[in-house]
Coordinates of C-alpha atoms and ligand atoms in Angstrom, one line a residue:
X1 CA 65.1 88.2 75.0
X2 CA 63.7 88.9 78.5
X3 CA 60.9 91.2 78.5
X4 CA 61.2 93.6 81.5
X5 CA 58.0 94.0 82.9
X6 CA 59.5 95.4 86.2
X7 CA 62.8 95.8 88.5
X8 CA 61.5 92.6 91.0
X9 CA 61.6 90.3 87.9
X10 CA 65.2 91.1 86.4
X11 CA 67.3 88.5 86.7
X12 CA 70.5 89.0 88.9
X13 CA 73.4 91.0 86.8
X14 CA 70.6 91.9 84.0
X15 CA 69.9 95.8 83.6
X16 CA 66.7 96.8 82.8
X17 CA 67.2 99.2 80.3
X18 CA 64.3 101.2 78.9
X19 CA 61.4 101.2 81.2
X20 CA 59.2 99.5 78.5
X21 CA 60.9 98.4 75.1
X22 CA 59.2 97.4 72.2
X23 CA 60.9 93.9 72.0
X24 CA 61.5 93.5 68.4
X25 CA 63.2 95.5 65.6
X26 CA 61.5 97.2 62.8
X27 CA 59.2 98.7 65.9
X28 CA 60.0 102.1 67.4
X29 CA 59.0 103.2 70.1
X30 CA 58.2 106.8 69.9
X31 CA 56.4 108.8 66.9
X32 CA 59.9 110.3 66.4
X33 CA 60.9 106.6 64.6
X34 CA 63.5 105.3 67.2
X35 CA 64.4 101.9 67.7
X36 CA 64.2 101.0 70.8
X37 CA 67.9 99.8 73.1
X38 CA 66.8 96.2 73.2
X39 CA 65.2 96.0 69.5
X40 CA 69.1 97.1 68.3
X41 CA 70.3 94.7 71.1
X42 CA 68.7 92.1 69.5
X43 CA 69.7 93.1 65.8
X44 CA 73.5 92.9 67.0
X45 CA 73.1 89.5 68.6
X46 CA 71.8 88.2 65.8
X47 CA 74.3 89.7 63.7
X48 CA 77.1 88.7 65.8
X49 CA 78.6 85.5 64.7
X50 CA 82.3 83.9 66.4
X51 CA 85.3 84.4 64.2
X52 CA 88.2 81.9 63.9
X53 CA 89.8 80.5 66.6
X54 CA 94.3 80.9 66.6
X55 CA 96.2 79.3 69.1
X56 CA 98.5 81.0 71.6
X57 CA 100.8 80.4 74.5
X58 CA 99.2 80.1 77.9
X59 CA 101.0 82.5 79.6
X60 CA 99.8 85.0 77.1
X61 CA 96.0 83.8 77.0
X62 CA 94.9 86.7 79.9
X63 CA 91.8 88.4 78.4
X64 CA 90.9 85.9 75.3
X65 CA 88.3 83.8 75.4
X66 CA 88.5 79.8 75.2
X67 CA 87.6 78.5 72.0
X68 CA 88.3 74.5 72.8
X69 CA 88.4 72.4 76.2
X70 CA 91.3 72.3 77.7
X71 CA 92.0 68.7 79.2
X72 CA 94.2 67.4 82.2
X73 CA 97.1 65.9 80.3
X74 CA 98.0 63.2 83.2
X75 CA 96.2 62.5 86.8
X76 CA 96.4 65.4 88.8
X77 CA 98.2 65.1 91.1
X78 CA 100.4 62.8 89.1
X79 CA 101.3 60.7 92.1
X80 CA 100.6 60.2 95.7
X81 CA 102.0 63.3 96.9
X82 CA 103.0 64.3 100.8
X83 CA 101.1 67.7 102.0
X84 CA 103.5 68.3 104.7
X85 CA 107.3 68.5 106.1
X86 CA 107.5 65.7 108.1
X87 CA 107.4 61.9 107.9
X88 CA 106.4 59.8 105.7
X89 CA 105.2 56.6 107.3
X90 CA 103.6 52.9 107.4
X91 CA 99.7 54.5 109.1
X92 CA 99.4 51.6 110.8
X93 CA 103.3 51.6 112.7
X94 CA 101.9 55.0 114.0
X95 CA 98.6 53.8 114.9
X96 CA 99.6 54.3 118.6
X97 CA 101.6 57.6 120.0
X98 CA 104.1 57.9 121.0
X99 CA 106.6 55.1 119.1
X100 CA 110.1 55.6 117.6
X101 CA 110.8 54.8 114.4
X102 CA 113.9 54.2 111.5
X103 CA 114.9 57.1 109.9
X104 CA 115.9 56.0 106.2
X105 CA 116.2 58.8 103.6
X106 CA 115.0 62.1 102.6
X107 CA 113.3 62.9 100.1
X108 CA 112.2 66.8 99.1
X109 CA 110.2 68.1 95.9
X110 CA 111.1 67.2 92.7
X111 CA 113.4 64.4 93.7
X112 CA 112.6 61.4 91.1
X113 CA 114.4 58.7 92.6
X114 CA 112.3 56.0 93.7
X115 CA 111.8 55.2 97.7
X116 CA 110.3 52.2 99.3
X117 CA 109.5 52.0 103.2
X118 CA 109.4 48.6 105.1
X119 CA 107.6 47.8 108.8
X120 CA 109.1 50.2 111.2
X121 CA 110.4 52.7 108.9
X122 CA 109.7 57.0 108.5
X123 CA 111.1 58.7 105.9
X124 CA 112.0 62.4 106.3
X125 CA 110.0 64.3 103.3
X126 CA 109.4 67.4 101.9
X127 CA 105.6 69.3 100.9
X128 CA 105.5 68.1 97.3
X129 CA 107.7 65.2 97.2
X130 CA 106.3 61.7 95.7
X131 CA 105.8 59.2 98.6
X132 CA 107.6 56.2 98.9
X133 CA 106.2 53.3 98.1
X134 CA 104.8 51.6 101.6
X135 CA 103.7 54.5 103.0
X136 CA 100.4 56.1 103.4
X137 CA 100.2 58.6 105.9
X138 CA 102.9 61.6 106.4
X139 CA 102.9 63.0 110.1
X140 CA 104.0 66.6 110.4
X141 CA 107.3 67.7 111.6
X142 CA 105.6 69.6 114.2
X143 CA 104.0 66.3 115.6
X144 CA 107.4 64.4 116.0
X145 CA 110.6 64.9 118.4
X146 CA 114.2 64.1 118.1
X147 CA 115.5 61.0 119.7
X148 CA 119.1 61.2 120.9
X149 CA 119.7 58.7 118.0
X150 CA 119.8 61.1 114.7
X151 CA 118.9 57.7 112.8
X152 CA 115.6 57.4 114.8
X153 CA 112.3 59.9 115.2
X154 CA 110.0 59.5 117.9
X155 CA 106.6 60.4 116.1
X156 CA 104.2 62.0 119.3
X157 CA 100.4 61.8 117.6
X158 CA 98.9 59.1 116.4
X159 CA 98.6 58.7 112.6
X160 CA 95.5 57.3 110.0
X161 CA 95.9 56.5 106.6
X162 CA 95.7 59.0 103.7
X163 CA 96.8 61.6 106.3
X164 CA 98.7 64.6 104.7
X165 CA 98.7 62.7 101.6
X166 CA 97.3 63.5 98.0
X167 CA 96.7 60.8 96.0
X168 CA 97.0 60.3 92.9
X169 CA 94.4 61.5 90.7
X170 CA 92.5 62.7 93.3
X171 CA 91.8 66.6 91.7
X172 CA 91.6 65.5 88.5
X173 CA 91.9 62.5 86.3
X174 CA 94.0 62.2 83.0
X175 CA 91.8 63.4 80.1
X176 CA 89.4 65.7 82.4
X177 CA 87.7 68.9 81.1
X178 CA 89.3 71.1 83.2
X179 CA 88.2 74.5 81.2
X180 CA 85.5 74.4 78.9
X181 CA 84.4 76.9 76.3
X182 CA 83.7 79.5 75.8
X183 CA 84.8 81.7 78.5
X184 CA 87.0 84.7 79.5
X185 CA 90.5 83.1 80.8
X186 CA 91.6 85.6 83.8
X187 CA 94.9 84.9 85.9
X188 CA 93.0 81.7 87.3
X189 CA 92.1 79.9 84.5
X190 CA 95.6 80.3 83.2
X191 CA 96.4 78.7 86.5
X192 CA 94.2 76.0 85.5
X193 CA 95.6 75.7 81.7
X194 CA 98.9 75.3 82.5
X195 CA 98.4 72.8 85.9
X196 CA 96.8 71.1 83.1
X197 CA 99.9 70.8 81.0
X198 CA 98.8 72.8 78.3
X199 CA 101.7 75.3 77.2
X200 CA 99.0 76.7 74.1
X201 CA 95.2 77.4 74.6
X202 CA 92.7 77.3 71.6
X203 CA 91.3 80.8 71.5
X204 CA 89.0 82.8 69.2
X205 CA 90.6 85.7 67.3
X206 CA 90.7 89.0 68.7
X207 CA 88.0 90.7 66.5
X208 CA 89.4 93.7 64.4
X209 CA 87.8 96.9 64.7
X210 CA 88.5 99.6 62.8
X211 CA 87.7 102.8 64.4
X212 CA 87.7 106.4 62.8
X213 CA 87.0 110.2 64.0
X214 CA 85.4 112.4 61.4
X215 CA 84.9 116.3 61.6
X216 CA 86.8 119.0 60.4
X217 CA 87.2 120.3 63.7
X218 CA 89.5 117.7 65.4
X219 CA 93.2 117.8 65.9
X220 CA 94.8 115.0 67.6
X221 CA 95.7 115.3 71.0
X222 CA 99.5 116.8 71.2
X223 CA 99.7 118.2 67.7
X224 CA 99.1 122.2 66.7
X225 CA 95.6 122.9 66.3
X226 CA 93.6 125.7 65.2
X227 CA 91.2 128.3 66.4
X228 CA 88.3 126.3 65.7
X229 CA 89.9 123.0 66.4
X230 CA 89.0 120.7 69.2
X231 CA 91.6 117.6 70.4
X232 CA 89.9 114.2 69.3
X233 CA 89.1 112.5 72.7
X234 CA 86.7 110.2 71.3
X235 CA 89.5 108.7 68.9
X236 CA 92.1 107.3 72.2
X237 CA 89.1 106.4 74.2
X238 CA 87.5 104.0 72.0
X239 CA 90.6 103.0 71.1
X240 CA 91.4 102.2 74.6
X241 CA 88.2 100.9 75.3
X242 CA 87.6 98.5 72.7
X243 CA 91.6 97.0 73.6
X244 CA 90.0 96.4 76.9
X245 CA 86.7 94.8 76.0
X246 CA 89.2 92.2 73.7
X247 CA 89.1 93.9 70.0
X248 CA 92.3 94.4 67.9
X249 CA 91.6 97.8 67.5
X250 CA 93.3 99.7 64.5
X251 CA 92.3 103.4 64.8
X252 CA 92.4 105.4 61.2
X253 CA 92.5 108.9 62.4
X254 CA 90.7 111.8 62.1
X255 CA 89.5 112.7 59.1
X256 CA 88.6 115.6 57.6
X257 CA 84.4 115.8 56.6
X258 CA 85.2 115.9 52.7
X259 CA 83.7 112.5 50.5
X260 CA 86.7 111.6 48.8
X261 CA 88.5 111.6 52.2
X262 CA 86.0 109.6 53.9
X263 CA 85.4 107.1 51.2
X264 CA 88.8 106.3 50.6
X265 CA 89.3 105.2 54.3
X266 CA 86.2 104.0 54.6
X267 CA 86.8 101.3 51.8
X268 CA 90.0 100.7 54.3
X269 CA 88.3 100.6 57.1
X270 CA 85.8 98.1 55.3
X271 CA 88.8 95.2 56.1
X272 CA 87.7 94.8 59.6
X273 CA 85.0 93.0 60.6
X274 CA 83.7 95.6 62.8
X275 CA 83.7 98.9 61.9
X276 CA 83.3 102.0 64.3
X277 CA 82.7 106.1 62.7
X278 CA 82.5 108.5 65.2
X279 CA 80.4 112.0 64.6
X280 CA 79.2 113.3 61.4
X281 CA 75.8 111.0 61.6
X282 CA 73.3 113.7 62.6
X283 CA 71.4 116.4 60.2
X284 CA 74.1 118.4 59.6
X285 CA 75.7 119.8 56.4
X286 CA 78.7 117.9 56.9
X287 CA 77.3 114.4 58.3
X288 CA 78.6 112.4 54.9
X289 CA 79.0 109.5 56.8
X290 CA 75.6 107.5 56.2
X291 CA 75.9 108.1 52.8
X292 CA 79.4 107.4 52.2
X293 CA 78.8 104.0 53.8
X294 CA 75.8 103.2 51.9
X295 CA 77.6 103.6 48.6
X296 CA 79.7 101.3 49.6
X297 CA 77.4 98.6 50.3
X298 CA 76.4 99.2 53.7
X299 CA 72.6 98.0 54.5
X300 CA 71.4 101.1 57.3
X301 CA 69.4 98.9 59.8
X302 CA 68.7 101.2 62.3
X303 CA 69.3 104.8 62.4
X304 CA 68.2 106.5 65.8
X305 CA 67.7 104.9 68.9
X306 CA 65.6 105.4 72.0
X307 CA 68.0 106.9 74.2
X308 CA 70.1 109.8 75.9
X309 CA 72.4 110.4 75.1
X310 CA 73.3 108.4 72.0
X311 CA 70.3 109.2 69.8
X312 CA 71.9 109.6 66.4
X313 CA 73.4 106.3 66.9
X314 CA 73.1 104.5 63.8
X315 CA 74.0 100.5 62.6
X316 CA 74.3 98.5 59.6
X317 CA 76.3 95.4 58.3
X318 CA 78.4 96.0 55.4
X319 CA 78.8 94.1 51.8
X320 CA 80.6 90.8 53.9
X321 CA 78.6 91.0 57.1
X322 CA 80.9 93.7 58.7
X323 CA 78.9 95.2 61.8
X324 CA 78.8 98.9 61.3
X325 CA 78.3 101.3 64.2
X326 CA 77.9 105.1 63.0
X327 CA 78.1 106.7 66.4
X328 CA 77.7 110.2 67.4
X329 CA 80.6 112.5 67.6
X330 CA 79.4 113.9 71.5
X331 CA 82.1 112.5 73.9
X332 CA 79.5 110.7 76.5
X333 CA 77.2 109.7 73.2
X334 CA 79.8 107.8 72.0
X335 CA 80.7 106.2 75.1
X336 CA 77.8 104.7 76.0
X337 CA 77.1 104.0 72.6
X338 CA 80.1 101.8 72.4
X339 CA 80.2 100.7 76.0
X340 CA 76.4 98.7 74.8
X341 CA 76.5 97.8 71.5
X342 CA 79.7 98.0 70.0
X343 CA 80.9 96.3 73.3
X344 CA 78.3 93.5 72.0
X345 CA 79.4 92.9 68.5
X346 CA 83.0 92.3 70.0
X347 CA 81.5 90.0 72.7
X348 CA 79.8 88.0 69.5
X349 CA 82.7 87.7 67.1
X350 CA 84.6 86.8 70.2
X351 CA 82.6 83.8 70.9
X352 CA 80.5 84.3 74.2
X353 CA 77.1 85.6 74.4
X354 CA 76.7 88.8 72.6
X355 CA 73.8 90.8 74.8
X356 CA 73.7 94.0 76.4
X357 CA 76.4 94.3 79.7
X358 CA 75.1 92.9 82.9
X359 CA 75.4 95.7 85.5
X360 CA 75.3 95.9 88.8
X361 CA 72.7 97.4 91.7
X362 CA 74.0 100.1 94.0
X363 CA 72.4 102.7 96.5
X364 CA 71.9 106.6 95.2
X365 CA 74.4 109.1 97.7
X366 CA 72.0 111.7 96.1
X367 CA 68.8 112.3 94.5
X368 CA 68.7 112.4 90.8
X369 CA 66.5 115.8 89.6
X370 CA 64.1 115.1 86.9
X371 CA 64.3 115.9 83.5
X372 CA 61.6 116.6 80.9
X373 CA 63.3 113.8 78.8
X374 CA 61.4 110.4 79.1
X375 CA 64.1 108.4 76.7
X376 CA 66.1 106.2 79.0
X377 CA 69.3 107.8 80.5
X378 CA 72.9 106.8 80.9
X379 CA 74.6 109.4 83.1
X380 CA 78.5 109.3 84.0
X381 CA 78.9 108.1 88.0
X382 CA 81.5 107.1 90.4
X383 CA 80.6 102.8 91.8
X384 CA 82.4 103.4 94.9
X385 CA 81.5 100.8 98.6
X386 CA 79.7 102.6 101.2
X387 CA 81.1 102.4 104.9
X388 CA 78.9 99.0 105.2
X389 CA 80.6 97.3 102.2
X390 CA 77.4 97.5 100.1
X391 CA 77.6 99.1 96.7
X392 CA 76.8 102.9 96.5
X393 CA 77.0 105.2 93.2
X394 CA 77.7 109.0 93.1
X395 CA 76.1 111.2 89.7
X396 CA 79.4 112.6 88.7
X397 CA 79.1 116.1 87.8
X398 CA 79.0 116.8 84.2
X399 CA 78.0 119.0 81.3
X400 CA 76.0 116.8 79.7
X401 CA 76.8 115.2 76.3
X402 CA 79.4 117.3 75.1
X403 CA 81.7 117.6 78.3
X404 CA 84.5 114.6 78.0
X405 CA 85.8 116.1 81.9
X406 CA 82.5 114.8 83.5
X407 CA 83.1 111.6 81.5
X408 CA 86.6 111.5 83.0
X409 CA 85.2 111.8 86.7
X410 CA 83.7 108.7 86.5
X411 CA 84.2 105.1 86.4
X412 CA 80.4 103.9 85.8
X413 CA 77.7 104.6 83.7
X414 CA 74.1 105.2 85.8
X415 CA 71.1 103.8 84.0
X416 CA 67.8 105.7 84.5
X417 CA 65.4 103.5 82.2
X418 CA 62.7 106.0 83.3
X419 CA 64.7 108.9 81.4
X420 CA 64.0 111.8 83.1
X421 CA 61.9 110.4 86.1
X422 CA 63.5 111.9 89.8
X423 CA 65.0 109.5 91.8
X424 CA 65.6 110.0 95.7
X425 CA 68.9 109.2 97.8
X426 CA 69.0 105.2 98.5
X427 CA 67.2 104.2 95.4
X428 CA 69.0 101.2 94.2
X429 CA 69.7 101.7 90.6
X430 CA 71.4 99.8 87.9
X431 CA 75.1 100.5 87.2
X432 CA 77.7 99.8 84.3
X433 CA 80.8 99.6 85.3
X434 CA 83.3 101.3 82.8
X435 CA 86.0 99.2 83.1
X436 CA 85.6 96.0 84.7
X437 CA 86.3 93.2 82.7
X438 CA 83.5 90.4 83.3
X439 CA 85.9 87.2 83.1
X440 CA 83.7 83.9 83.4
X441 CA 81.2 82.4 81.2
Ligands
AMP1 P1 78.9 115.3 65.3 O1 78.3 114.1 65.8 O2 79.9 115.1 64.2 O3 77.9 116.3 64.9 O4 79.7 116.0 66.5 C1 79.0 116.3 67.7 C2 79.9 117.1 68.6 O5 80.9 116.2 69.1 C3 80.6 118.3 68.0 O6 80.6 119.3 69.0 C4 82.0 117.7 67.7 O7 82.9 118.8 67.7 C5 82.2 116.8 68.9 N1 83.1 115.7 68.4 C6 82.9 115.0 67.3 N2 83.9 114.1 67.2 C7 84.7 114.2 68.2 C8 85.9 113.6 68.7 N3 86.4 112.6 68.0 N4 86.4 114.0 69.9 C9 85.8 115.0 70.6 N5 84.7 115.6 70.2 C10 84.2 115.3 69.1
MG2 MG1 81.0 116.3 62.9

């Protein structure tokens, strides 16, 4: 775990979170008992072990991450291959310009017919045709004329061998790591997969998630609700986030803040091998869920955490190692609470690194105010490009904790590891994007 000591040693991409963490669990860092971002960081990580790996068509692999090497099944290319229209040719019969030669055959792309040139001869061929045997230079239609005998082409530039040609082999040799795991396969490395020959890709299994709303209150979205209802927006946004960040998300519903009701879909939810509450774990009345989950052999590791908002966040693994998040039932708590640590457990049982999202640094468009709160800060922003090109992030205007609008204005989270501290316009501050995926390693 890096210890941030102070902005000028974080490494590039790394976010320095809380101005200064205690580093390892058990430890809190305030008299109020809260673990600090990176002590839970470091608990998930630990707790976050790969899954199994299934194997699926290549075509279909955007967003999964490699689980084996994928190797070059041949030479690539798999034979000397001409890199322009034009003519293949003997180098040295061209070695002067301008000289006519015979014409004898055409050959385009994909054409498996063998050739073979003698002293004297071109052959007219196509980008991505095989070159005939004899030849080793191909001299671009553009560099060659007509001759008022169609079975003759004067070529007009002087040619060296290897020119416009590919050899064999020369990207990549038979047997080649040309992906190696694990990493995220984008549109590229698909490109990669399947130059490669491979029609399937070893992958790791999608983790399953199961993700529930609790409270009384909620009505789903679109249904009848009553007076003292509320639509659940946590329920579709976590569902949509973890698709994104590469869980197989199963939501449960909402459901209602009575034992037997939560127990019983608890046990459910219990399948997965992550498993996400939202709301009902502060001091209220109704907040069943801690207890719930404890009788049903989940270990409480951490219940409160050194931040805002996202305090009443609380995690535990469950009777088979299941990574349980209890987060808070506040629209932006949630969100960030998911966006770091739920986002890491995923990462884990997904097979890469599971630590807390790399961000990146952009200029303040305005001044932050302070706050009285010292607990680090996540605050929902816009990551837009200034004039210049360079990075700039706008505080979106929000509510605070409670208002999902001011979540839905942005597109980043702002990270103010100083809580509360002012900051003025042109600071360069840490930034989450929301949804970006981070393909790579
Ligand atoms: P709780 O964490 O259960 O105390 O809930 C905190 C606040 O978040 C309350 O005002 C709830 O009504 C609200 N809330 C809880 N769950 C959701 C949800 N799934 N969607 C929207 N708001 C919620
Ligand atoms: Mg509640």
């Amino acid at each position: 775990m890096v210890r941030h000591t102070g902005r000028k040693r974080v490494p590039r991409g790394m976010v320095m979170y809380s101005s200064n963490p205690v580093q390892y669990p058990g430890h809190s860092d305030d008299s109020a008992g809260l673990t600090s971002i990176e002590a839970l960081a470091a608990l998930v990580a630990a707790d976050a072990r790969p899954g199994g790996v299934v194997r699926v068509a290549t075509g279909e692999a955007c967003g999964r991450v490699l689980a084996e090497a994928v190797q070059a099944n041949a030479d690539y290319p798999p034979f000397d291959k001409a890199m322009m229209d034009g003519y293949a040719v003997r180098a040295a019969d061209a070695a002067t310009a301008p000289v006519e030669l015979v014409v004898v055959e055409e050959r385009a792309a994909g054409d498996d017919r063998p050739a073979r040139l003698a002293a004297g001869q071109a052959l007219r061929i196509n980008t991505g045709a095989p070159m005939p045997e004899g030849a080793d230079a191909v001299v671009m239609i553009e560099r060659t004329a007509p001759t008022r005998d169609a079975s003759r082409v004067r070529i007009m530039a002087a040619a060296k061998p290897g020119q416009n040609v590919a050899p064999r082999g020369g990207v990549c040799r038979l047997g080649e790591a040309v992906l190696s795991p694990p990493m995220r396969l984008g549109p590229a490395q698909i490109a990669a997969a399947a130059a490669a020959g491979s029609g399937e890709v070893v992958v790791y299994a999608r983790p399953r998630l199961a993700l529930a709303s609790t409270g009384d209150e909620l009505a789903p979205a679109g249904a009848a609700r009553s007076f003292s209802q509320i639509y659940d927006s946590n329920g579709p946004s976590l569902t949509a986030l973890g698709r994104l960040l590469g869980a197989d998300v199963t939501f449960m519903g909402c459901i209602r803040d009575e034992e037997a009701a939560l127990r019983e879909r608890m046990i459910q939810a219990l399948d997965a091998e992550i498993v996400v509450t939202i709301g009902g774990m502060a001091m209220g009345t109704r907040d069943l869920v801690p207890c719930v989950l404890r009788s049903l052999g989940v270990t409480w590791k951490v219940h409160g955490v050194n931040m805002r908002p996202g305090r009443p966040i609380g995690y535990g693994v469950g009777p088979r190692g299941q990574l349980v998040f209890g987060l808070p039932g506040n629209p932006v708590s949630c969100f960030v609470g998911f966006l770091l640590f739920v986002h890491m457990a995923i990462d884990g049982l997904s097979g890469l690194a599971a630590r807390l999202p790399r961000g990146i640094r952009a200029r303040l468009t305005r001044p932050t105010k302070a706050v009285r709160d010292p607990r680090p800060a996540f605050e929902p922003a816009r990551l837009t490009w200034a004039s210049d090109g360079t990075a700039v992030v706008e505080p979106a205007a929000w509510g605070g904790s409670g208002d999902p609008f001011g979540l839905g204005r942005a597109n980043a989270l702002l990270v103010r590891p100083e809580g509360g501290a002012a900051q003025a316009e042109g600071t360069l501050m840490d930034v989450l994007p929301i949804d970006a995926i981070w393909f790579g390693p």
